[in-house]
XYZ file of C-alpha atoms in Angstrom:
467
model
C 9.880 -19.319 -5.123
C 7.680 -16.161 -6.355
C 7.095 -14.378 -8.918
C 6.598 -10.996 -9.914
C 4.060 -9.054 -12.138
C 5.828 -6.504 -14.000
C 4.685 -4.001 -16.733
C 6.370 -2.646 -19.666
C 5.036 0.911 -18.019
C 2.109 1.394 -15.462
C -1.710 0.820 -17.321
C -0.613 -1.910 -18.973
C -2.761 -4.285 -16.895
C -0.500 -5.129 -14.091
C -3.530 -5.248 -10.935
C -5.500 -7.183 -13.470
C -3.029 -9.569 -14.416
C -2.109 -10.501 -10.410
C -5.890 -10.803 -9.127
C -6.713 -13.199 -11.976
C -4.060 -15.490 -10.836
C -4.615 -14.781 -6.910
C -8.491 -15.643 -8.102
C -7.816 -18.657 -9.962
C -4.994 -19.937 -7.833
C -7.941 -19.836 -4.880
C -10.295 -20.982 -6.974
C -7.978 -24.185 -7.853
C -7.031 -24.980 -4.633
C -9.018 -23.619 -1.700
C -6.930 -24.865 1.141
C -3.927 -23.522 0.362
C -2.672 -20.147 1.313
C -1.715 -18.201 -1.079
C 0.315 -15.287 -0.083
C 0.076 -11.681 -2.160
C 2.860 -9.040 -1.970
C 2.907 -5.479 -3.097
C 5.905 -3.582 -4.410
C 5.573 0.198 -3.064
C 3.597 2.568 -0.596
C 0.291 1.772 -2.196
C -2.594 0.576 -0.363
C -5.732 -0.238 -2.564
C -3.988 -2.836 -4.747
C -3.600 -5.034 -1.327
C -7.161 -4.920 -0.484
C -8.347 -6.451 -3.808
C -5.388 -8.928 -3.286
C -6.466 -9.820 0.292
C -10.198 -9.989 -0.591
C -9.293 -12.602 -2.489
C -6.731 -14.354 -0.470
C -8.244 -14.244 2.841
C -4.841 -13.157 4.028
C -2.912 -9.525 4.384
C -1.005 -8.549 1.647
C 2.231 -7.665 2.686
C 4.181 -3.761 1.093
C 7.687 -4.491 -0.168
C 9.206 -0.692 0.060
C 12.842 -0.387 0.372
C 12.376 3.372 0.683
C 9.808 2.814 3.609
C 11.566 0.522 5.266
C 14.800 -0.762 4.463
C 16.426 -3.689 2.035
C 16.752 -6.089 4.684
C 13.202 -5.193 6.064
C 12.047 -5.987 2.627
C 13.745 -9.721 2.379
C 12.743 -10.245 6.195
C 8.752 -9.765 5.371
C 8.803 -11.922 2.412
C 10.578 -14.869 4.301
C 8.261 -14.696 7.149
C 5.027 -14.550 5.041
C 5.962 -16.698 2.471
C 6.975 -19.662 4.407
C 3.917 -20.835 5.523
C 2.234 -20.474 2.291
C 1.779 -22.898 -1.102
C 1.922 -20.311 -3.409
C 3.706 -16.508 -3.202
C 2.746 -13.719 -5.939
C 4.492 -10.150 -5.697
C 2.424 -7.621 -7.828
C 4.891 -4.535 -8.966
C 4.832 -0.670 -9.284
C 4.700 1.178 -12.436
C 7.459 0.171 -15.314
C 9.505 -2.365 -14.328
C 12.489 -0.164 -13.561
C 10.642 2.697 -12.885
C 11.356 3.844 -8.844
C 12.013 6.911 -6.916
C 14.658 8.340 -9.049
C 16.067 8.156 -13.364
C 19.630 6.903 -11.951
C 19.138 3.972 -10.600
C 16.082 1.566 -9.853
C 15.225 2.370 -6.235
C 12.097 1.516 -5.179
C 11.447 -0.343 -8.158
C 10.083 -3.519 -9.141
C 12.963 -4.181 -10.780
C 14.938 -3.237 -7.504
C 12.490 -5.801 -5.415
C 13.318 -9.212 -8.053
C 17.232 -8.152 -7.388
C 16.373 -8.619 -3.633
C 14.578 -11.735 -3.590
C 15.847 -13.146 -6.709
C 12.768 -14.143 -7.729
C 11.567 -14.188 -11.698
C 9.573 -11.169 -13.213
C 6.960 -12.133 -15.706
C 6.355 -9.404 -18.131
C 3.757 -7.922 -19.249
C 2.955 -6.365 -22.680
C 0.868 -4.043 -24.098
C 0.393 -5.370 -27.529
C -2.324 -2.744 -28.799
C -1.306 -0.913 -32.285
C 2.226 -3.466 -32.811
C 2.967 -6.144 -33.869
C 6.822 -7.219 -34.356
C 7.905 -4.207 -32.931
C 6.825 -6.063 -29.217
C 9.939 -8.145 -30.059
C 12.206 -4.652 -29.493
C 10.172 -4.047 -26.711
C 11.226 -7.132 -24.514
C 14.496 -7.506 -26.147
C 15.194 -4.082 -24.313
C 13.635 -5.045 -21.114
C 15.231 -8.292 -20.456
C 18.932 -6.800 -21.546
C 18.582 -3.328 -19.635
C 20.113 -4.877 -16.345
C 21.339 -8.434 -16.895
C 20.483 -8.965 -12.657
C 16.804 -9.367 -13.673
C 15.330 -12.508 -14.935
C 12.660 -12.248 -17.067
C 10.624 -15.827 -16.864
C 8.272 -14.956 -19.586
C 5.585 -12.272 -21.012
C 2.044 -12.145 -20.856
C 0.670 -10.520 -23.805
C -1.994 -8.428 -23.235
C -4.635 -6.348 -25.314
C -4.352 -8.919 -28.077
C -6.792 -8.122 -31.045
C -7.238 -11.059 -32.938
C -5.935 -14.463 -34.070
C -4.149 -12.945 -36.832
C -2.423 -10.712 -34.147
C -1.208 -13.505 -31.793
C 0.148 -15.187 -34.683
C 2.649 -12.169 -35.851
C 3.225 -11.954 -32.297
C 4.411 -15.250 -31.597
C 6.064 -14.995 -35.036
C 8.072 -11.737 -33.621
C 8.754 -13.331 -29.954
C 9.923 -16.947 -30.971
C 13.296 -15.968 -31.611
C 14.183 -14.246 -28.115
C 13.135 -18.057 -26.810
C 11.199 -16.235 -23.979
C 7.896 -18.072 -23.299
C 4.814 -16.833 -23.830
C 3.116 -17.423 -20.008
C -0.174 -15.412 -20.468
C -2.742 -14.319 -23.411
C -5.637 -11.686 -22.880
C -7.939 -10.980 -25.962
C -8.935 -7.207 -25.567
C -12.535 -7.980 -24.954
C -10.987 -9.600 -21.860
C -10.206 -6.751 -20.001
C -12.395 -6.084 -16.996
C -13.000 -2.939 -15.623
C -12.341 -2.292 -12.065
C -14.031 1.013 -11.030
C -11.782 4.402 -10.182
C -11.800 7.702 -9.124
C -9.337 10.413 -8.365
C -6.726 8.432 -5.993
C -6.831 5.068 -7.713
C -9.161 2.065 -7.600
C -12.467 2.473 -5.498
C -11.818 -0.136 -2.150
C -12.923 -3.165 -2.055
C -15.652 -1.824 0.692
C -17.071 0.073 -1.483
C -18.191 -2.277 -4.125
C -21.561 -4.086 -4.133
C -20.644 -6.715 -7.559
C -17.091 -7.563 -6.537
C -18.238 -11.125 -5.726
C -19.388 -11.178 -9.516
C -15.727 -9.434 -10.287
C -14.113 -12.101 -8.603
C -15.527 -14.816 -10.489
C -14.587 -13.381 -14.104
C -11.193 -12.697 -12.955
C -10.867 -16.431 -11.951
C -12.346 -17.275 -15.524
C -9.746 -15.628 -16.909
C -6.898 -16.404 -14.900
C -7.873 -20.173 -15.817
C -8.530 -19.850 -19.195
C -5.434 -17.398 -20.501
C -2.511 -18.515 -18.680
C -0.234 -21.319 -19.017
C -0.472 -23.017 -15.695
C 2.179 -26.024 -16.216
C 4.401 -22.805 -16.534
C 3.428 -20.782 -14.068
C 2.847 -23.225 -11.279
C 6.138 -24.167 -10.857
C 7.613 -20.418 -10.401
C 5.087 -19.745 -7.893
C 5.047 -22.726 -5.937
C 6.977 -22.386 -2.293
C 8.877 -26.063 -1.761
C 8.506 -27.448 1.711
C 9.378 -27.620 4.674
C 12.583 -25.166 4.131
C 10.957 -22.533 2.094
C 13.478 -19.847 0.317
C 16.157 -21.763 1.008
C 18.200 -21.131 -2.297
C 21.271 -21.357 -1.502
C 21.950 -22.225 -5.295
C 20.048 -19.596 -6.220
C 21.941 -16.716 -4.092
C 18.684 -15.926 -2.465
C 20.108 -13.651 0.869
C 17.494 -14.669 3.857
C 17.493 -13.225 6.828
C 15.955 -14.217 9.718
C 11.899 -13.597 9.823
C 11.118 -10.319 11.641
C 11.963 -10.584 15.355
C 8.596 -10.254 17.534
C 9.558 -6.936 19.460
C 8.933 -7.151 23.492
C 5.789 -5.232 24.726
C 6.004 -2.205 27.065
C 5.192 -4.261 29.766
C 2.954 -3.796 32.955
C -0.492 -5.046 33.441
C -3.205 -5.303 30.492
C -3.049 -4.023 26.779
C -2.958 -0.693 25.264
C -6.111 0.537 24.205
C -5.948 2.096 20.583
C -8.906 2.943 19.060
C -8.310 2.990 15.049
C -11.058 4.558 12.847
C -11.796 2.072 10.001
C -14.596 2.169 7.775
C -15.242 3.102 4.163
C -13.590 6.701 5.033
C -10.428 5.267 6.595
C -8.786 2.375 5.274
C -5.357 3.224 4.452
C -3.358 0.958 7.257
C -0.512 -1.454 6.180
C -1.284 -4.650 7.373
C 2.519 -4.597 9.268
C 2.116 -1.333 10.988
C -1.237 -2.997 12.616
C 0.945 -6.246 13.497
C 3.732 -4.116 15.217
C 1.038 -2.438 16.864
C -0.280 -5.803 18.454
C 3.393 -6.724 19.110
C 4.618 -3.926 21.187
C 1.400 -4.401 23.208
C -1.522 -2.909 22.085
C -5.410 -4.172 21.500
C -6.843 -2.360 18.707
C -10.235 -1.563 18.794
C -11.867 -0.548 15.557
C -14.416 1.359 14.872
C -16.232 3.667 12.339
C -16.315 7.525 12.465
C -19.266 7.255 9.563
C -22.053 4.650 12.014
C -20.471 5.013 15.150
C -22.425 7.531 17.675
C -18.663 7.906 19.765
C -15.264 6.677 20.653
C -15.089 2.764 21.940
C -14.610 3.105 25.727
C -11.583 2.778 28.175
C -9.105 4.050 25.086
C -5.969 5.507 25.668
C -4.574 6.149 22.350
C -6.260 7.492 18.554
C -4.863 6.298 15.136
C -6.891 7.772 11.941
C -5.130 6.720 8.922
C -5.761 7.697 5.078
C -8.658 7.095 2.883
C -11.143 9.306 1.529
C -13.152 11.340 3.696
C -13.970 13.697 1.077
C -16.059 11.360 -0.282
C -18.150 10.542 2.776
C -17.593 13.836 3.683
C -21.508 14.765 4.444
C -21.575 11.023 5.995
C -19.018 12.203 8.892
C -20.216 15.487 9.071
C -23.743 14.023 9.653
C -22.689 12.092 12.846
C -22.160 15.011 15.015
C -21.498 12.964 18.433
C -18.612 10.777 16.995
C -17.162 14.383 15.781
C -17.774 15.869 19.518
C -16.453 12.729 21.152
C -13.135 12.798 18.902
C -13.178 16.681 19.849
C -13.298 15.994 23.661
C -10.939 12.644 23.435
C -8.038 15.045 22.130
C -8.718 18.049 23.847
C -8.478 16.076 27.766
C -4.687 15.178 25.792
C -5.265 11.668 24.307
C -2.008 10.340 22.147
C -3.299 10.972 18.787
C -1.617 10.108 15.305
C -3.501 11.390 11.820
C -2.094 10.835 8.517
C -3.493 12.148 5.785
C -7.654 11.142 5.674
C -7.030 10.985 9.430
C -5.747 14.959 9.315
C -8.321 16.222 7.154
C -10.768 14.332 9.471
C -9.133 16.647 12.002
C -9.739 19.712 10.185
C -12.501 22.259 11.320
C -13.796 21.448 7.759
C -13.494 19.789 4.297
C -14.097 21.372 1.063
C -15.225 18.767 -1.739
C -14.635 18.832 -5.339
C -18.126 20.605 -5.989
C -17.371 23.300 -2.818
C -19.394 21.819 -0.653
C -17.990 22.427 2.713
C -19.018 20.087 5.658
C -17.535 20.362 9.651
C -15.244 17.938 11.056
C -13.575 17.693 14.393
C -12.771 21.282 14.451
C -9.125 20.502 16.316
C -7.281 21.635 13.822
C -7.988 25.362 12.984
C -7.766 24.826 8.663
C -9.973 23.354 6.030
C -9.060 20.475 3.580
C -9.948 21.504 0.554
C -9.782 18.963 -2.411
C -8.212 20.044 -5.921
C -7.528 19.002 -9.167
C -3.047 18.620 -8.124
C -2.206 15.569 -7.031
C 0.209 15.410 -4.464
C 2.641 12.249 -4.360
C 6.018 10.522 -3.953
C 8.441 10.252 -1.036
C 9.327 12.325 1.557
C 12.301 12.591 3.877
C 10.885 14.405 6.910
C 12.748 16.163 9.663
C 11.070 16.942 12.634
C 10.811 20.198 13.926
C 9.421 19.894 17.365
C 8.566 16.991 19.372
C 5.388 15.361 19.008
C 3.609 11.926 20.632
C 5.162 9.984 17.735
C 9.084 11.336 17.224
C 11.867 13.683 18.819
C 12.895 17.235 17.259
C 15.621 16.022 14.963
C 14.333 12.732 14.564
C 14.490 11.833 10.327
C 12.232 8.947 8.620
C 11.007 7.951 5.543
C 7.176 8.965 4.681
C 4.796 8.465 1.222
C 2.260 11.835 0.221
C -0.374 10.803 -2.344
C -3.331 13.702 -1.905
C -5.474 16.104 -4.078
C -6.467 17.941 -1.060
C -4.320 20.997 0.367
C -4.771 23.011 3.798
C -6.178 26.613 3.702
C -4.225 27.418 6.336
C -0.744 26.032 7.664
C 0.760 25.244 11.146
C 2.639 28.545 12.428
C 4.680 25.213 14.089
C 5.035 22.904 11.784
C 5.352 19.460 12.478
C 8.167 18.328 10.115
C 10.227 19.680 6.797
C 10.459 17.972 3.856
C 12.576 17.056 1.153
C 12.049 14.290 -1.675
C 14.095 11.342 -2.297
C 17.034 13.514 -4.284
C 17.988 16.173 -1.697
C 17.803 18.715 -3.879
C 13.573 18.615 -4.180
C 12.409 20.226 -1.164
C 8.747 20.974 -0.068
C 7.126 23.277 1.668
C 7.064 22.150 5.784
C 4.152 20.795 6.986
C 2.345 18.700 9.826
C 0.172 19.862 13.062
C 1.263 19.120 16.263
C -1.548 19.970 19.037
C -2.587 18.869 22.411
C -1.047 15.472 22.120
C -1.915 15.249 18.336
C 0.539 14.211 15.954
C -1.301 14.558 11.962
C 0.335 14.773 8.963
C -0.086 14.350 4.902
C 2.672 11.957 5.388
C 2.191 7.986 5.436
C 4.589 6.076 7.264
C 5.504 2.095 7.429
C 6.812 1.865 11.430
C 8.468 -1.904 10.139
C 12.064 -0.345 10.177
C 11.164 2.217 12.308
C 9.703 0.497 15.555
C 10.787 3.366 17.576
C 8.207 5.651 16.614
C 5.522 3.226 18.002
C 7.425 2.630 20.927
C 7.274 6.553 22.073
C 3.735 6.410 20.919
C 2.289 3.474 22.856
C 4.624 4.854 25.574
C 2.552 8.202 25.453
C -0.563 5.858 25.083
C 0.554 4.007 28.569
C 0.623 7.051 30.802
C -2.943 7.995 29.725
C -5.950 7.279 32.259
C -8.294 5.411 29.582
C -11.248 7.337 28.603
């Protein structure tokens, strides 16, 4: 049993709605695990869910990864947990494409067959919120909607033409929240500031759990999120299709672990909690450490992974610590297996270019500047490669994410992949460095359907003397 938080459209309070439960479902019970999911490529939601938690929230991206990738990661997480939540992505059936719900929350409840719990903006209507979930709950007859939480509610007055309006779809009402309820949860220009990055989220924390005691109806709730024992997910009544929990993939083999150094501190901190696991799985120790308060590279490494986050924003911060940027320099240049994505290639970048054109010096391996603009840059990407790199084969096709307001100055005269969106017919410019034994790209990938890639990575990784 789950369920999942679903809006009417995206701002409708969605990430507030799921970390008031996940803080007052901790808060009620502190020695039971309660187990978050994500629906999509995103990664800040999951930190504020497993800040709460104490556990890694799992992505649930069909696009990503595949269908039965998607049922496999909720089995195997879920089943040693009390409770499992699933927060969604946008509008309920909004997903990669207008024809069908790919990718979509919506697309994610048909997979699991788990419940969706709605929820409503009810600013400026009244009645008219009737319409609104009488349309939702009879778009696609597959989905079942459990209940609504009303949110943005103005007064008593309101809630009482509200109810008035609601009572005769006999859909409960699971969830009120006044307008002065809302809490603000800081952003800037990619989302939500990270959870590292926020000195009162303790105090955040707490009001959340206020409020997910106070406005919800628990003796409702409690019993859709609730995972039986000691079978969990085993529905058959319910036509819930299990597979088997993800198989734990044999390591390369020979003596000791590969050494992968992975750059994580407030800069980076875009990694999927699975691509880490498969990491450890096929064989490798990961050894973090911070490009910002770092002086150089951990020692005896034989492989680099930078993922996303925002370097712009500590951009002075990485530029200040010159001997972490010389020993990254030197690392790549004696041909360590290196994969960037994104925060990890601007990183890479003989320089970054901040909102106010400020321009600060990175690694200098890549011979462009990042330079950060007002466009954003997002959705998914089918990419081809183009030429072999530490990560993939020429020809080799996979499933990627792009979410960036940064562009190059300058692009590879050998690009690393081309792309094309979801619908073949949206293509994008090629892009992607491959150099020395460097693999960086805008593109984000989830390696959970696509173990291969870290295979001929770590493979790469093996045959290097450690540095």
């Amino acid at each position: 049993m789950a369920i999942i938080i679903a809006g009417e459209r995206s701002g409708v309070g969605k990430t507030t709605v799921t970390l008031a439960l996940l803080a007052a479902l901790k808060a009620r019970s502190q020695s039971d695990r309660v187990q978050s999911f994500k629906v999509g490529p995103d990664y800040i939601d999951p930190m504020f869910h497993a800040y709460i938690t104490g556990l890694p929230c799992r992505n649930l991206d069909p696009v990503l990864t595949s269908e039965d990738y998607v049922r496999s990661c909720f089995s195997k997480h879920s089943q040693n947990a009390a409770y499992s939540l699933i927060e969604g992505v946008m509008g309920l059936f909004d997903g990669a494409t207008g024809k069908d719900d790919t990718a979509s929350t919506a697309h994610i409840a048909r997979l699991l067959n788990v419940p969706v719990v709605l929820i409503l903006n009810c600013a400026s209507t009244s009645r008219s919120v009737a319409a609104i979930a009488h349309g939702y709950r009879t778009f696609d007859p597959r989905i079942q909607i459990a209940g609504v939480v009303l949110n943005r509610v103005g007064s008593n007055r309101h809630l009482e033409l509200l109810t008035q309006a609601l009572e005769p779809l006999n859909l409960p009402i699971l969830g009120v929240l006044r307008r002065q309820d809302n809490i603000s949860i800081p952003d800037r220009h990619l989302g939500l500031i990270p959870t590292a990055e926020m000195s009162d989220l303790d105090g955040i924390i707490q009001r959340l759990a206020h409020l997910g005691e106070t406005c919800f109806d628990w003796e409702k709730l409690l019993p859709l999120m609730k995972i039986p024992h000691p079978h969990p997910l085993s529905h058959g009544e319910r036509g819930v299709n299990i597979t088997p929990p993800l198989l734990r993939e044999r390591g390369l083999g020979g003596e000791g672990k590969i050494r992968i150094a992975i750059a994580k501190d407030r800069a980076f901190s875009f990694y999927y909690a699975d691509n880490l696991d498969l990491f450890r799985e096929l064989g490798a120790e990961l050894i973090f450490w911070s490009p910002i308060s770092d002086r150089q590279l951990p020692e005896n490494i034989q492989g680099l992974y930078f993922g996303g986050g925002f370097p712009e924003v500590f951009a002075a911060e990485l530029a200040d610590n010159k001997t972490a940027r010389e020993s990254v320099h030197n690392a790549i240049k004696s041909g360590i297996p290196t994969y960037a994505e994104c925060g990890g290639l601007m990183y890479l970048c003989d320089r970054i270019v901040d909102f106010q054109d400020q321009s600060f010096p990175m690694v200098n391996i890549l011979p462009t500047a990042a330079k950060m603009g007002k466009r954003l840059t997002l959705g998914y990407r089918q990419a081809i490669a183009l030429q072999d790199s530490p990560l993939m084969h020429k020809g080799d096709r996979l499933w990627g994410h792009e979410f960036h307001r940064s562009s190059l100055t300058e692009t590879s005269d050998r690009p690393l992949y081309a792309l094309q969106g979801y619908e073949s017919h949206l293509q994008y410019p090629n892009e992607g460095w491959q150099k020395y034994q460097v693999h960086a790209s805008y593109t984000h990938l989830h390696f959970g359907a696509q173990t291969h890639l870290l295979k001929r990575f770590l493979a790469n990784c093996k045959a290097m003397r450690c540095l």
